Amino acid sequence: MLDKLEAVGRTAGHAAELIFDRTAAVDPWYLALGALLYLAAQTVRPRGWYSILRAAFPEATDLRARDVIRAYLAGAGINAIVPARGGDVVKLALVRRRIPGARYSTLAATFIPETLFETAFGTALVAWALAEGFLPVPTTSGELPAIDASLVLRHPIVSALVVAALVVIGRRLARALHGALHQGMAILSSPRRFVVGVASWQALARLIRLGSFAAFMAAFGLPVTPATVVLVMAAQGGGRILPLAPASAGLRLAMLSYGFVEVTGRPIDIAAITAFTFGVGAVVAMSGLAVAAVILAQEFGTLSPRRALAAARGPAEGGAGRDRAGRGARRRPLRGAHPAPVVQHQHGP
């Protein structure tokens, strides 16, 4: 048993040494270029979300594109360290401060049209990877897990009650959120406006991201060709199929390990692929988090996450500004007014 543990330890140490050697040989200039292009893509994509918000809230004339970009960058940076897309709440909170009276349900509904193009594009890339044989998927029926219906058959009444409860809850949620969904997806009523105002910006962001991946690949010494760059983008999209970090990272490594061999026709060092995958993830997370910290500090005037969260839960900026102005007007004395005389009552002897 101890011999096996020692063998595993030696293997893991050797693998870590190989990855460290690959990481130490990274070109810092290409690495910086990749980070800058990535942030540029993150700045371009929110222009589509701005168009969606303007269609959902036409009365929000004070909302500016840069407000939406800042909210998106802050939330994207938080997503790098908070699981389950927790940074999306930050996006909504920052945008809500610029749209007085907006409801979170309506703002959240704007994410649906915002992700349509990205979902379709990512699905097409994963389908391309599957068609080219870049994913290690089961090829025979025996490798696929069989669907076990014994639980339903043994407990038909309980199963029927669960299905009925889910149907009732789903119908109630649909009724309650109908107005929010209709308003949040208002831009879909004009396909031309969606294509011009949303899809075009997101397509441009994808092109910039391709340049970012090419720079990152050059930094880590991987072969840079149109096919390999598209493969890396497909692996990034395929990793989002499984939102759990270990599973998504493993899927990316599998896609790249299979794909690079097929595309280039020669073996690729797994240490180089591993160093590239985790190195790029670390650089992107750190750069996005740094930008998010600057934006949140400017927005709330504090570096304390607790105070920033408390400020984000407050009222929208327009309402809060009016309340502060009203309180200031009540406290401020009128110009030229004289203070009322103080009458002192004297008590008799």
Coordinates of C-alpha atoms in Angstrom, one line a residue:
M1 CA 0.0 0.0 0.0
L2 CA 2.8 2.4 0.9
D3 CA 4.7 1.5 -2.3
K4 CA 1.6 2.4 -4.3
L5 CA 1.2 5.7 -2.5
E6 CA 4.8 6.5 -3.1
A7 CA 4.5 5.7 -6.8
V8 CA 1.4 8.0 -7.1
G9 CA 3.3 10.7 -5.3
R10 CA 6.3 10.4 -7.6
T11 CA 4.0 10.5 -10.6
A12 CA 2.1 13.6 -9.4
G13 CA 5.4 15.3 -8.5
H14 CA 6.8 14.6 -12.0
A15 CA 3.7 15.9 -13.6
A16 CA 3.7 19.1 -11.5
E17 CA 7.4 19.6 -12.4
L18 CA 6.6 19.3 -16.1
I19 CA 3.7 21.8 -15.8
F20 CA 5.9 24.2 -13.9
D21 CA 8.6 24.0 -16.5
R22 CA 6.1 24.7 -19.2
T23 CA 4.6 27.7 -17.3
A24 CA 8.1 29.1 -16.6
A25 CA 8.8 29.2 -20.3
V26 CA 5.7 31.4 -21.1
D27 CA 6.2 34.5 -23.2
P28 CA 5.0 37.4 -21.0
W29 CA 4.4 39.7 -24.0
Y30 CA 2.0 37.3 -25.7
L31 CA 0.4 36.6 -22.3
A32 CA -0.2 40.3 -21.7
L33 CA -1.6 40.7 -25.3
G34 CA -4.0 37.8 -24.7
A35 CA -5.2 39.4 -21.4
L36 CA -5.8 42.8 -23.1
L37 CA -7.7 41.2 -26.0
Y38 CA -9.8 39.2 -23.6
L39 CA -10.8 42.3 -21.6
A40 CA -11.5 44.1 -24.9
A41 CA -13.9 41.3 -25.9
Q42 CA -15.5 41.6 -22.4
T43 CA -16.0 45.3 -23.1
V44 CA -17.6 44.8 -26.5
R45 CA -20.1 42.1 -25.6
P46 CA -22.1 44.2 -23.1
R47 CA -23.1 46.6 -25.9
G48 CA -25.6 44.0 -26.9
W49 CA -27.0 43.8 -23.3
Y50 CA -27.3 47.6 -23.4
S51 CA -29.5 47.3 -26.5
I52 CA -31.7 44.7 -24.7
L53 CA -32.1 46.9 -21.6
R54 CA -33.0 50.0 -23.7
A55 CA -35.7 47.9 -25.4
A56 CA -37.0 46.7 -22.1
F57 CA -36.8 50.1 -20.4
P58 CA -37.4 52.7 -23.0
E59 CA -38.0 55.3 -20.3
A60 CA -34.5 54.8 -18.8
T61 CA -32.9 57.6 -20.9
D62 CA -30.2 58.2 -18.2
L63 CA -28.8 54.6 -18.8
R64 CA -25.6 54.8 -20.6
A65 CA -23.7 52.1 -22.5
R66 CA -20.7 52.6 -20.2
D67 CA -22.9 51.9 -17.1
V68 CA -23.8 48.5 -18.6
I69 CA -20.2 47.8 -19.5
R70 CA -19.0 48.5 -16.0
A71 CA -21.8 46.4 -14.5
Y72 CA -20.9 43.5 -16.8
L73 CA -17.2 43.7 -16.2
A74 CA -17.7 43.8 -12.4
G75 CA -20.0 40.8 -12.5
A76 CA -17.8 38.8 -14.8
G77 CA -14.8 39.4 -12.5
I78 CA -16.8 38.2 -9.5
N79 CA -17.9 35.1 -11.4
A80 CA -14.3 34.0 -11.5
I81 CA -14.3 33.4 -7.7
V82 CA -18.0 33.0 -6.8
P83 CA -19.6 29.7 -7.9
A84 CA -23.0 29.3 -9.6
R85 CA -22.8 32.6 -11.5
G86 CA -22.9 34.7 -8.4
G87 CA -21.5 37.6 -10.2
D88 CA -24.7 37.9 -12.3
V89 CA -26.4 39.3 -9.1
V90 CA -23.7 42.0 -9.1
K91 CA -24.5 42.9 -12.7
L92 CA -28.2 43.2 -12.0
A93 CA -27.6 45.3 -8.8
L94 CA -25.3 47.8 -10.6
V95 CA -27.7 48.2 -13.5
R96 CA -30.7 48.6 -11.2
R97 CA -29.0 51.6 -9.6
R98 CA -29.2 53.3 -13.0
I99 CA -32.8 52.3 -13.7
P100 CA -35.0 53.6 -10.8
G101 CA -38.0 51.3 -10.1
A102 CA -36.7 48.4 -12.1
R103 CA -37.5 44.9 -10.7
Y104 CA -34.9 42.2 -10.4
S105 CA -37.2 39.7 -12.2
T106 CA -37.4 41.9 -15.3
L107 CA -33.7 42.7 -15.3
A108 CA -32.9 38.9 -14.9
A109 CA -35.2 38.3 -17.9
T110 CA -32.9 40.4 -20.1
F111 CA -30.3 37.6 -19.7
I112 CA -32.4 35.3 -21.9
P113 CA -32.0 37.3 -25.2
E114 CA -28.5 38.2 -24.1
T115 CA -27.4 34.6 -24.1
L116 CA -29.2 33.4 -27.3
F117 CA -26.4 34.1 -29.7
E118 CA -23.7 32.9 -27.3
T119 CA -25.6 29.7 -26.7
A120 CA -26.2 29.0 -30.4
F121 CA -22.6 29.8 -31.3
G122 CA -21.2 27.7 -28.4
T123 CA -23.5 24.8 -29.3
A124 CA -22.4 24.9 -33.0
L125 CA -18.7 24.8 -31.9
V126 CA -19.4 21.8 -29.6
A127 CA -21.3 20.1 -32.5
W128 CA -18.3 20.7 -34.7
A129 CA -16.0 19.2 -32.2
L130 CA -18.2 16.1 -31.9
A131 CA -18.4 15.7 -35.7
E132 CA -14.7 16.0 -36.0
G133 CA -14.1 13.4 -33.2
F134 CA -12.5 15.8 -30.8
L135 CA -14.6 14.6 -27.8
P136 CA -14.1 11.2 -26.2
V137 CA -17.7 10.0 -26.3
P138 CA -19.1 6.5 -26.0
T139 CA -19.3 4.8 -29.4
T140 CA -21.4 1.6 -28.5
S141 CA -24.7 1.2 -26.7
G142 CA -23.1 -0.9 -23.9
E143 CA -21.0 2.1 -22.9
L144 CA -24.1 4.3 -22.3
P145 CA -25.9 4.1 -18.9
A146 CA -29.3 2.6 -19.1
I147 CA -32.3 4.6 -17.9
D148 CA -33.7 3.0 -14.7
A149 CA -37.4 3.5 -14.4
S150 CA -37.8 1.1 -11.5
L151 CA -38.3 3.9 -9.0
V152 CA -41.2 5.3 -10.9
L153 CA -42.8 1.9 -11.4
R154 CA -42.5 0.9 -7.8
H155 CA -44.0 4.2 -6.5
P156 CA -46.5 5.3 -9.1
I157 CA -48.7 7.4 -6.7
V158 CA -45.7 9.3 -5.3
S159 CA -44.3 9.8 -8.8
A160 CA -47.7 11.1 -10.0
L161 CA -47.9 13.5 -7.1
V162 CA -44.4 14.9 -7.7
V163 CA -45.2 15.4 -11.4
A164 CA -48.4 17.2 -10.5
A165 CA -46.7 19.4 -8.0
L166 CA -44.0 20.4 -10.5
V167 CA -46.7 21.2 -13.1
V168 CA -48.6 23.4 -10.6
I169 CA -45.5 25.2 -9.5
G170 CA -44.4 25.7 -13.1
R171 CA -47.7 27.2 -14.1
R172 CA -47.7 29.5 -11.2
L173 CA -44.2 30.7 -11.9
A174 CA -45.1 31.2 -15.5
R175 CA -48.1 33.4 -14.6
A176 CA -46.1 35.3 -12.0
L177 CA -43.2 36.0 -14.3
H178 CA -45.2 36.5 -17.5
G179 CA -45.0 40.3 -17.3
A180 CA -41.3 40.3 -16.4
L181 CA -40.4 37.9 -19.2
H182 CA -42.4 39.8 -21.8
Q183 CA -40.7 43.1 -20.9
G184 CA -37.2 41.6 -20.5
M185 CA -37.4 40.0 -23.9
A186 CA -39.0 43.0 -25.7
I187 CA -36.1 43.2 -28.2
L188 CA -37.0 39.8 -29.7
S189 CA -40.2 41.4 -31.1
S190 CA -37.9 43.2 -33.6
P191 CA -35.5 40.6 -35.2
R192 CA -33.6 43.3 -37.1
R193 CA -33.0 45.3 -33.9
F194 CA -31.8 42.1 -32.2
V195 CA -29.4 41.2 -35.0
V196 CA -28.0 44.7 -35.4
G197 CA -28.0 45.7 -31.7
V198 CA -27.1 42.4 -30.0
A199 CA -25.8 39.6 -32.3
S200 CA -23.4 41.9 -34.2
W201 CA -21.7 43.1 -31.0
Q202 CA -21.4 39.5 -29.7
A203 CA -20.0 38.3 -33.0
L204 CA -17.4 41.0 -32.9
A205 CA -16.6 40.0 -29.3
R206 CA -16.1 36.4 -30.5
L207 CA -13.6 37.5 -33.2
I208 CA -11.6 39.5 -30.6
R209 CA -11.7 36.5 -28.3
L210 CA -10.2 34.4 -31.1
G211 CA -7.3 36.8 -31.2
S212 CA -7.0 36.5 -27.5
F213 CA -6.8 32.7 -27.7
A214 CA -4.2 32.9 -30.4
A215 CA -2.0 35.2 -28.3
F216 CA -2.4 32.9 -25.3
M217 CA -1.5 29.8 -27.4
A218 CA 1.6 31.6 -28.7
A219 CA 2.6 32.5 -25.2
F220 CA 2.5 28.8 -24.1
G221 CA 4.2 27.5 -27.2
L222 CA 1.2 25.7 -28.7
P223 CA 0.7 25.6 -32.5
V224 CA -1.4 28.5 -33.7
T225 CA -3.5 27.8 -36.8
P226 CA -7.2 28.8 -37.6
A227 CA -8.3 25.2 -36.7
T228 CA -6.4 25.0 -33.4
V229 CA -7.7 28.4 -32.3
V230 CA -11.3 27.4 -33.1
L231 CA -10.7 24.2 -31.3
V232 CA -9.6 26.1 -28.1
M233 CA -12.7 28.2 -28.3
A234 CA -14.9 25.1 -28.7
A235 CA -13.2 23.6 -25.7
Q236 CA -14.0 26.7 -23.7
G237 CA -17.6 26.5 -24.7
G238 CA -17.7 22.7 -24.1
G239 CA -16.4 23.2 -20.6
R240 CA -19.4 25.3 -19.7
I241 CA -21.7 22.3 -20.3
L242 CA -20.6 21.1 -16.9
P243 CA -20.6 24.1 -14.6
L244 CA -18.6 22.4 -11.9
A245 CA -15.0 23.5 -12.1
P246 CA -13.2 20.1 -11.9
A247 CA -15.6 18.5 -14.5
S248 CA -15.4 21.4 -16.9
A249 CA -11.6 21.6 -16.6
G250 CA -11.4 17.9 -17.3
L251 CA -13.7 18.2 -20.4
R252 CA -11.5 21.0 -21.8
L253 CA -8.3 18.9 -21.3
A254 CA -10.0 16.0 -23.0
M255 CA -11.1 18.0 -26.0
L256 CA -7.7 19.7 -26.4
S257 CA -5.8 16.4 -26.0
Y258 CA -7.9 14.7 -28.6
G259 CA -8.3 17.7 -30.9
F260 CA -4.7 18.9 -31.2
V261 CA -3.6 15.5 -32.3
E262 CA -6.3 15.3 -35.0
V263 CA -5.8 18.9 -36.2
T264 CA -2.0 19.0 -36.2
G265 CA -1.3 15.4 -37.1
R266 CA 1.3 15.1 -34.4
P267 CA 1.3 14.4 -30.7
I268 CA 1.1 17.3 -28.2
D269 CA 2.7 17.2 -24.8
I270 CA -0.1 16.9 -22.2
A271 CA 1.9 19.0 -19.8
A272 CA 1.8 21.9 -22.3
I273 CA -2.0 21.6 -22.7
T274 CA -2.5 21.4 -18.9
A275 CA -0.2 24.4 -18.3
F276 CA -2.1 26.3 -21.0
T277 CA -5.5 25.4 -19.7
F278 CA -4.9 26.3 -16.0
G279 CA -2.5 29.2 -16.8
V280 CA -4.9 31.0 -19.1
G281 CA -7.7 30.4 -16.6
A282 CA -5.6 32.0 -13.8
V283 CA -4.6 35.0 -15.9
V284 CA -8.2 35.6 -17.1
A285 CA -9.6 35.3 -13.5
M286 CA -6.9 37.6 -12.0
S287 CA -7.3 40.3 -14.7
G288 CA -11.1 40.2 -14.5
L289 CA -11.1 40.3 -10.7
A290 CA -8.7 43.3 -10.7
V291 CA -11.0 45.2 -13.1
A292 CA -14.1 44.2 -10.9
A293 CA -12.4 45.5 -7.8
V294 CA -11.6 48.8 -9.3
I295 CA -15.2 49.2 -10.6
L296 CA -16.8 48.2 -7.3
A297 CA -14.5 50.6 -5.4
Q298 CA -15.4 53.5 -7.7
E299 CA -19.1 52.6 -7.5
F300 CA -19.5 52.2 -3.8
G301 CA -16.4 54.1 -2.5
T302 CA -15.2 51.1 -0.5
L303 CA -13.1 48.0 -0.9
S304 CA -15.1 46.1 1.8
P305 CA -17.3 43.5 0.1
R306 CA -19.8 43.7 3.0
R307 CA -20.3 47.5 2.6
A308 CA -20.4 47.1 -1.2
L309 CA -23.1 44.4 -0.9
A310 CA -25.1 46.6 1.6
A311 CA -24.9 49.5 -0.9
A312 CA -26.0 47.3 -3.8
R313 CA -29.1 46.3 -1.8
G314 CA -30.1 49.9 -1.4
P315 CA -32.5 51.8 -3.6
A316 CA -31.8 52.8 -7.1
E317 CA -29.5 55.7 -7.7
G318 CA -32.3 58.0 -8.9
G319 CA -34.5 57.4 -5.9
A320 CA -31.7 57.6 -3.5
G321 CA -30.5 60.8 -5.0
R322 CA -33.9 62.4 -4.8
D323 CA -34.2 61.3 -1.2
R324 CA -30.9 62.8 -0.3
A325 CA -31.7 66.0 -2.1
G326 CA -35.0 66.2 -0.3
R327 CA -33.5 65.8 3.1
G328 CA -30.9 68.4 2.2
A329 CA -33.5 70.8 1.1
R330 CA -35.4 70.4 4.3
R331 CA -32.4 70.9 6.4
R332 CA -31.0 73.9 4.5
P333 CA -32.3 77.3 5.7
L334 CA -33.7 79.7 3.1
R335 CA -31.3 82.4 1.9
G336 CA -32.0 85.8 3.6
A337 CA -34.2 84.3 6.3
H338 CA -33.6 85.4 9.8
P339 CA -33.7 83.0 12.7
A340 CA -36.7 83.3 14.9
P341 CA -36.2 85.1 18.1
V342 CA -35.8 83.0 21.2
V343 CA -38.3 84.0 23.8
Q344 CA -37.0 83.5 27.3
H345 CA -39.6 83.1 30.1
Q346 CA -38.7 84.7 33.3
H347 CA -40.1 83.2 36.4
G348 CA -41.4 85.5 39.1
P349 CA -39.5 85.9 42.4

